[in-house]
């Protein structure tokens, strides 16, 4: 991902909102397969909290995005539910990214592909359940039924066909420890096609880069240091989670969760060298081979969030935030054991304060534990839109990390 170029930085939590059935509000066009709205007005999900986000004041979300006509048009054309839900409202603060997100989501959930539509939504239900996200579960339960899904499957995993059960183990690993995925897991699956003072520090870093280049040995040492230190970053305090019945029915082995891939005291820490298997040179082409065109949509989404920029930071303008965005993206990959030989991991410690590291690790590895206090504790002087961008970066960095591990396993299975 380092190859991509690099924005404003910005996390909105998705507030509540019911996924009320929208059946009958749209029809499928046989020519383009898109879902045009019969009514021009986009419906907004009634929130459980005031405003679309539990973390951002309602007036600030509305002021930031304006819910302009462009957003409404995107929802009309690409939203699978036909509704302007809470998550979409928060993401619409960055309309350019929202378009890439909705297009890729629409393609995966609605366009022709190897899996029946109900299967796709059930897989989404299983994925959301791993992090106890009842909001997304309810949304996809609604879509599952509207696309012809068998209601009995919603009673739990024991009611689903073997074809979906075969994907559950991979779903579990992708959600928590993708580095454990092997070609043997791929062989078990039914078919491959189913696996689908910061500004100053930045300035000083840029000046230092011009003055001296670290040796490869020093770069290696800095990565290993950062990887080990990530073990010491503890996510927000929490009690033992009690998984509700509505969620637990879709979860097998609920005690399985993220576990630091690098353990203190071990001499040989497993590392995924990005240069050996990159998204650009390996993953992209394999994804397109298995599922035509999705690679282009995912690549566009990765590039969009990574390059998104307004050249601002808090109240400052004309700021190059490239190093900061790169540090955020690479820190997530570092926690998942992915290393870039040409990146100086010393930047991570210089640019990311401890409270931000705690937030990053929680959002990335244990998103269900994220709290408003954690959200408020870092970058207090920054705009909410910049924190939303942070969340989008973290989300896409994690997704790319999961893809890299899964696609590498598929490649090994094929060779």
Coordinates of C-alpha atoms in Angstrom, one line a residue:
X1 CA 0.0 0.0 0.0
X2 CA 3.0 2.2 0.4
X3 CA 3.1 2.5 -3.4
X4 CA -0.1 4.5 -3.5
X5 CA 0.5 8.1 -2.9
X6 CA -1.2 9.9 -0.1
X7 CA -5.3 13.8 3.2
X8 CA -7.2 15.2 5.6
X9 CA -7.2 12.7 8.4
X10 CA -10.5 11.9 10.0
X11 CA -13.9 8.2 13.2
X12 CA -17.3 8.3 13.4
X13 CA -19.1 5.7 15.2
X14 CA -22.2 4.4 13.6
X15 CA -25.1 5.3 15.9
X16 CA -28.0 3.1 16.1
X17 CA -30.8 2.8 13.5
X18 CA -33.3 0.2 12.6
X19 CA -33.0 -1.7 9.3
X20 CA -36.6 -1.4 8.5
X21 CA -37.8 -3.4 5.5
X22 CA -37.8 -1.4 2.3
X23 CA -39.4 -4.1 0.2
X24 CA -41.5 -2.7 -2.6
X25 CA -39.7 0.6 -2.6
X26 CA -37.4 -0.4 -5.4
X27 CA -37.3 -2.7 -8.5
X28 CA -34.5 -4.4 -10.3
X29 CA -33.7 -3.1 -13.8
X30 CA -33.0 -6.0 -16.1
X31 CA -30.6 -4.1 -18.3
X32 CA -28.2 -2.6 -15.8
X33 CA -29.0 -4.6 -12.7
X34 CA -28.9 -1.5 -10.6
X35 CA -31.7 -0.6 -8.1
X36 CA -33.3 2.7 -9.1
X37 CA -35.6 4.2 -6.5
X38 CA -39.2 4.6 -7.4
X39 CA -39.4 7.7 -5.3
X40 CA -36.8 10.5 -5.6
X41 CA -36.7 11.2 -1.8
X42 CA -34.2 9.1 0.1
X43 CA -35.5 7.8 3.4
X44 CA -33.4 8.3 6.5
X45 CA -33.3 5.5 9.1
X46 CA -34.8 6.6 12.4
X47 CA -31.9 6.8 14.9
X48 CA -31.8 5.2 18.3
X49 CA -29.5 8.0 19.5
X50 CA -29.8 11.6 18.4
X51 CA -28.1 11.9 15.1
X52 CA -26.4 9.2 13.0
X53 CA -23.3 8.9 15.3
X54 CA -23.1 8.2 19.0
X55 CA -19.7 10.0 19.1
X56 CA -20.3 13.1 16.9
X57 CA -22.9 15.7 17.7
X58 CA -25.8 15.6 15.2
X59 CA -25.4 19.2 14.1
X60 CA -21.7 18.6 13.3
X61 CA -22.4 15.6 11.1
X62 CA -25.1 17.5 9.2
X63 CA -23.0 20.6 8.9
X64 CA -20.0 18.6 7.7
X65 CA -21.8 16.7 4.9
X66 CA -24.8 18.8 4.3
X67 CA -26.5 15.6 3.0
X68 CA -26.2 17.1 -0.4
X69 CA -27.8 16.0 -3.6
X70 CA -24.7 14.1 -4.6
X71 CA -25.0 11.9 -1.5
X72 CA -28.7 11.3 -2.2
X73 CA -28.0 10.3 -5.8
X74 CA -25.3 7.9 -4.7
X75 CA -27.6 6.2 -2.2
X76 CA -30.4 6.0 -4.9
X77 CA -28.0 4.4 -7.3
X78 CA -25.8 2.1 -5.2
X79 CA -27.3 1.6 -1.7
X80 CA -28.4 -2.1 -1.3
X81 CA -31.1 -1.1 1.2
X82 CA -32.3 2.0 -0.6
X83 CA -32.0 3.9 2.6
X84 CA -29.6 6.6 3.9
X85 CA -28.6 4.7 7.0
X86 CA -26.5 6.0 9.8
X87 CA -23.2 4.6 8.7
X88 CA -23.7 6.1 5.2
X89 CA -24.5 9.5 6.8
X90 CA -21.2 9.5 8.7
X91 CA -19.2 8.3 5.7
X92 CA -20.8 11.0 3.5
X93 CA -18.6 13.5 5.3
X94 CA -16.1 12.2 2.6
X95 CA -18.3 11.9 -0.4
X96 CA -15.5 10.8 -2.7
X97 CA -14.8 7.8 -0.5
X98 CA -18.5 7.1 0.0
X99 CA -18.9 6.6 -3.8
X100 CA -16.1 4.1 -4.0
X101 CA -17.4 2.3 -0.9
X102 CA -21.0 2.0 -2.1
X103 CA -20.0 0.9 -5.6
X104 CA -17.8 -2.0 -4.3
X105 CA -20.5 -3.0 -1.7
X106 CA -23.2 -2.9 -4.4
X107 CA -21.1 -5.1 -6.7
X108 CA -20.5 -7.7 -4.0
X109 CA -24.0 -7.8 -2.7
X110 CA -26.2 -7.3 -5.8
X111 CA -24.4 -7.9 -9.1
X112 CA -24.0 -11.3 -10.8
X113 CA -21.6 -13.6 -9.0
X114 CA -20.8 -17.1 -7.9
X115 CA -22.9 -17.0 -4.8
X116 CA -26.7 -16.5 -4.6
X117 CA -27.7 -13.2 -3.1
X118 CA -29.1 -14.6 0.2
X119 CA -25.7 -16.4 0.7
X120 CA -23.9 -13.1 0.4
X121 CA -26.0 -11.5 3.1
X122 CA -25.7 -14.5 5.4
X123 CA -21.9 -14.4 5.1
X124 CA -22.2 -10.7 6.0
X125 CA -24.3 -11.7 9.1
X126 CA -21.7 -14.2 10.2
X127 CA -18.9 -11.6 9.8
X128 CA -20.8 -8.9 11.7
X129 CA -21.6 -11.4 14.5
X130 CA -17.9 -12.0 15.2
X131 CA -17.7 -8.4 16.5
X132 CA -21.2 -8.4 18.0
X133 CA -22.5 -5.7 15.6
X134 CA -26.2 -6.1 15.9
X135 CA -26.7 -3.0 13.7
X136 CA -25.2 -4.7 10.7
X137 CA -26.7 -8.0 11.6
X138 CA -30.2 -6.6 11.5
X139 CA -29.5 -4.7 8.3
X140 CA -28.3 -7.9 6.5
X141 CA -31.1 -10.1 8.1
X142 CA -33.6 -7.7 6.4
X143 CA -31.7 -7.9 3.1
X144 CA -31.4 -11.7 3.4
X145 CA -35.1 -12.2 3.7
X146 CA -35.9 -9.7 0.9
X147 CA -33.6 -11.5 -1.5
X148 CA -35.3 -14.8 -0.9
X149 CA -33.4 -16.2 2.0
X150 CA -34.8 -19.2 4.0
X151 CA -36.1 -17.8 7.3
X152 CA -35.1 -21.0 9.2
X153 CA -31.4 -20.2 8.6
X154 CA -31.8 -17.3 10.9
X155 CA -32.3 -19.7 13.8
X156 CA -28.6 -20.3 13.9
X157 CA -25.5 -21.9 12.2
X158 CA -26.8 -25.4 12.7
X159 CA -29.6 -24.6 10.2
X160 CA -27.5 -23.5 7.3
X161 CA -26.3 -25.6 4.4
X162 CA -22.8 -27.2 4.5
X163 CA -21.6 -24.9 1.8
X164 CA -21.9 -21.9 4.2
X165 CA -20.7 -23.9 7.2
X166 CA -17.5 -24.6 5.3
X167 CA -16.8 -20.8 5.2
X168 CA -17.4 -20.2 8.9
X169 CA -13.8 -21.2 10.0
X170 CA -12.3 -18.9 7.4
X171 CA -14.7 -16.1 8.5
X172 CA -13.5 -16.6 12.1
X173 CA -9.9 -16.4 11.2
X174 CA -10.3 -13.4 8.9
X175 CA -12.2 -11.6 11.7
X176 CA -9.5 -12.1 14.4
X177 CA -6.3 -13.8 13.3
X178 CA -5.9 -13.8 9.5
X179 CA -2.2 -14.8 9.7
X180 CA -3.4 -18.3 10.7
X181 CA -5.1 -18.9 7.3
X182 CA -3.3 -21.6 5.3
X183 CA -3.8 -23.3 2.0
X184 CA -5.4 -26.2 3.9
X185 CA -8.3 -23.9 4.9
X186 CA -8.7 -23.0 1.3
X187 CA -9.0 -26.7 0.4
X188 CA -11.8 -27.2 2.9
X189 CA -13.8 -24.4 1.3
X190 CA -16.4 -25.3 -1.2
X191 CA -14.9 -23.2 -4.0
X192 CA -12.3 -20.5 -4.3
X193 CA -14.8 -17.9 -5.7
X194 CA -16.5 -17.9 -2.2
X195 CA -13.5 -16.5 -0.4
X196 CA -13.8 -13.3 -1.4
X197 CA 2.6 18.9 18.4
X198 CA 2.2 16.5 15.4
X199 CA 2.9 19.0 12.5
X200 CA 6.3 19.7 13.9
X201 CA 7.2 16.1 14.2
X202 CA 6.1 15.6 10.6
X203 CA 8.2 18.5 9.5
X204 CA 11.1 17.2 11.4
X205 CA 10.7 13.7 9.9
X206 CA 10.7 15.1 6.4
X207 CA 13.8 17.2 7.2
X208 CA 15.6 14.2 8.7
X209 CA 14.8 12.1 5.7
X210 CA 16.6 14.6 3.5
X211 CA 19.6 14.5 5.8
X212 CA 20.1 10.8 6.3
X213 CA 18.9 7.4 5.3
X214 CA 18.6 4.6 7.8
X215 CA 20.4 1.4 6.9
X216 CA 18.4 -1.7 6.1
X217 CA 19.6 -3.3 9.4
X218 CA 18.3 -0.3 11.3
X219 CA 15.0 -0.4 9.4
X220 CA 14.6 -4.1 10.4
X221 CA 15.3 -3.3 14.0
X222 CA 12.8 -0.5 14.1
X223 CA 10.0 -2.8 12.7
X224 CA 10.7 -5.5 15.2
X225 CA 10.7 -2.9 18.0
X226 CA 7.4 -1.5 16.9
X227 CA 5.9 -5.0 16.4
X228 CA 6.9 -6.0 20.0
X229 CA 5.7 -2.7 21.4
X230 CA 2.3 -3.2 19.8
X231 CA 1.9 -6.1 22.3
X232 CA 2.1 -3.5 25.2
X233 CA -0.7 -1.4 23.8
X234 CA -3.7 -2.6 25.6
X235 CA -7.2 -1.8 24.2
X236 CA -9.8 -0.1 26.3
X237 CA -10.7 -1.7 29.6
X238 CA -13.6 -4.1 29.3
X239 CA -15.6 -6.7 31.2
X240 CA -16.1 -10.2 29.8
X241 CA -18.5 -9.6 26.9
X242 CA -21.9 -11.1 27.2
X243 CA -23.0 -12.0 23.7
X244 CA -26.7 -11.6 23.2
X245 CA -28.8 -14.6 21.9
X246 CA -29.6 -12.7 18.8
X247 CA -25.9 -12.5 18.0
X248 CA -24.6 -15.8 19.5
X249 CA -26.8 -17.9 17.2
X250 CA -24.5 -16.8 14.3
X251 CA -21.2 -17.3 16.2
X252 CA -19.3 -20.6 16.6
X253 CA -16.4 -20.6 19.1
X254 CA -17.3 -17.2 20.7
X255 CA -14.1 -17.3 22.8
X256 CA -11.9 -17.1 19.8
X257 CA -10.7 -13.5 19.3
X258 CA -7.7 -11.4 18.3
X259 CA -4.5 -12.5 19.9
X260 CA -1.2 -10.7 19.3
X261 CA 0.6 -12.7 16.6
X262 CA 3.9 -11.7 18.3
X263 CA 4.4 -12.9 21.8
X264 CA 6.9 -11.4 24.2
X265 CA 10.0 -13.5 24.7
X266 CA 9.8 -15.3 21.4
X267 CA 12.9 -15.2 19.2
X268 CA 11.2 -15.8 15.9
X269 CA 8.2 -13.6 15.3
X270 CA 6.2 -14.5 12.2
X271 CA 6.3 -11.7 9.7
X272 CA 4.6 -11.2 6.4
X273 CA 7.0 -9.4 4.1
X274 CA 4.9 -7.2 1.9
X275 CA 7.4 -7.2 -0.9
X276 CA 6.9 -11.0 -1.2
X277 CA 3.1 -10.7 -1.7
X278 CA 1.7 -7.3 -2.5
X279 CA -1.8 -6.2 -3.3
X280 CA -0.7 -4.4 -6.4
X281 CA 1.4 -7.1 -7.9
X282 CA -0.3 -10.3 -6.7
X283 CA -3.6 -9.8 -4.8
X284 CA -5.2 -7.5 -7.4
X285 CA -4.8 -9.8 -10.3
X286 CA -5.9 -12.9 -8.4
X287 CA -9.1 -11.3 -7.1
X288 CA -10.0 -10.2 -10.7
X289 CA -9.3 -13.7 -11.9
X290 CA -11.6 -15.2 -9.3
X291 CA -14.3 -12.6 -9.3
X292 CA -14.2 -10.4 -12.4
X293 CA -14.0 -6.6 -11.8
X294 CA -14.1 -6.6 -8.0
X295 CA -10.3 -6.1 -8.0
X296 CA -10.7 -2.8 -9.7
X297 CA -13.4 -1.6 -7.3
X298 CA -11.4 -2.6 -4.2
X299 CA -8.3 -1.0 -5.6
X300 CA -10.1 2.2 -6.2
X301 CA -11.5 2.2 -2.7
X302 CA -8.0 1.5 -1.2
X303 CA -6.5 4.3 -3.2
X304 CA -9.3 6.7 -2.5
X305 CA -9.0 6.5 1.3
X306 CA -5.2 6.5 1.2
X307 CA -5.0 9.5 -1.1
X308 CA -7.9 11.5 0.3
X309 CA -6.7 14.9 1.2
X310 CA -7.9 18.4 1.9
X311 CA -4.4 19.5 2.9
X312 CA -5.6 20.5 6.3
X313 CA -4.9 19.4 9.9
X314 CA -7.1 20.9 12.6
X315 CA -7.0 24.7 12.0
X316 CA -3.9 24.5 9.8
X317 CA -4.0 24.6 6.0
X318 CA -1.6 23.7 3.2
X319 CA -0.4 20.7 5.2
X320 CA 1.1 17.6 3.6
X321 CA -0.2 14.7 5.7
X322 CA 1.3 11.9 3.7
X323 CA 3.6 10.7 6.5
X324 CA 0.8 10.7 9.0
X325 CA -1.6 8.7 6.8
X326 CA 1.2 6.2 5.9
X327 CA 2.0 5.8 9.6
X328 CA -1.7 5.0 10.4
X329 CA -2.0 2.5 7.6
X330 CA 1.3 0.8 8.2
X331 CA 0.7 0.6 12.0
X332 CA -2.4 -1.5 11.4
X333 CA -0.5 -3.8 9.1
X334 CA 2.2 -4.0 11.7
X335 CA -0.3 -5.3 14.3
X336 CA -1.2 -8.0 11.7
X337 CA 2.4 -8.9 11.1
X338 CA 2.8 -7.3 7.7
X339 CA 6.1 -5.5 7.2
X340 CA 7.3 -3.1 4.5
X341 CA 11.1 -3.3 4.1
X342 CA 11.3 0.3 2.7
X343 CA 9.3 1.9 5.5
X344 CA 11.0 3.5 8.6
X345 CA 8.9 2.3 11.5
X346 CA 10.5 5.0 13.6
X347 CA 7.8 7.3 12.1
X348 CA 5.1 5.4 13.9
X349 CA 6.4 6.2 17.4
X350 CA 7.1 9.8 16.5
X351 CA 3.7 10.5 15.0
X352 CA 1.2 8.3 16.9
X353 CA 0.7 9.2 20.5
X354 CA -0.2 6.4 23.0
X355 CA -3.9 7.3 23.3
X356 CA -4.2 7.1 19.5
X357 CA -2.4 3.8 19.4
X358 CA -4.9 2.4 22.0
X359 CA -7.8 3.7 19.8
X360 CA -6.3 2.2 16.7
X361 CA -5.8 -1.2 18.3
X362 CA -9.3 -1.2 19.7
X363 CA -11.0 -0.1 16.5
X364 CA -9.0 -2.5 14.4
X365 CA -8.9 -5.6 16.6
X366 CA -11.8 -5.2 19.1
X367 CA -14.2 -2.7 17.5
X368 CA -17.0 -3.8 19.8
X369 CA -15.1 -2.3 22.7
X370 CA -14.7 1.2 21.3
X371 CA -16.1 3.9 23.5
X372 CA -16.7 7.6 23.2
X373 CA -14.1 8.3 25.8
X374 CA -11.5 6.6 23.7
X375 CA -12.7 8.5 20.6
X376 CA -12.5 11.9 22.5
X377 CA -9.1 11.1 24.1
X378 CA -6.9 11.5 21.0
X379 CA -6.4 14.5 18.8
X380 CA -8.7 16.7 20.8
X381 CA -8.1 19.7 18.6
X382 CA -8.9 17.9 15.4
X383 CA -12.2 18.1 13.5
X384 CA -14.6 15.2 13.5
X385 CA -14.3 14.9 9.8
X386 CA -10.6 14.2 10.3
X387 CA -11.3 11.6 12.8
X388 CA -13.8 10.0 10.5
X389 CA -11.0 9.8 7.9
X390 CA -8.9 8.0 10.5
X391 CA -11.6 5.4 11.0
X392 CA -11.9 4.9 7.2
X393 CA -8.1 4.4 6.9
X394 CA -8.1 1.9 9.8
X395 CA -11.0 0.0 8.2
X396 CA -9.5 -0.3 4.8
X397 CA -6.0 -1.1 6.2
X398 CA -7.5 -4.0 8.1
X399 CA -9.5 -5.2 5.1
X400 CA -6.4 -5.1 2.9
X401 CA -4.4 -7.1 5.6
X402 CA -7.1 -9.8 5.7
X403 CA -7.2 -10.0 1.9
X404 CA -3.4 -10.3 1.7
X405 CA -3.3 -13.3 4.0
X406 CA -6.3 -15.0 2.4
X407 CA -5.1 -14.4 -1.2
X408 CA -1.6 -15.6 -0.3
X409 CA -3.2 -18.8 1.0
X410 CA -5.2 -19.2 -2.2
X411 CA -2.1 -18.6 -4.3
X412 CA -0.3 -21.3 -2.4
X413 CA -3.2 -23.7 -2.9
X414 CA -3.1 -23.1 -6.6
X415 CA 0.6 -23.7 -7.0

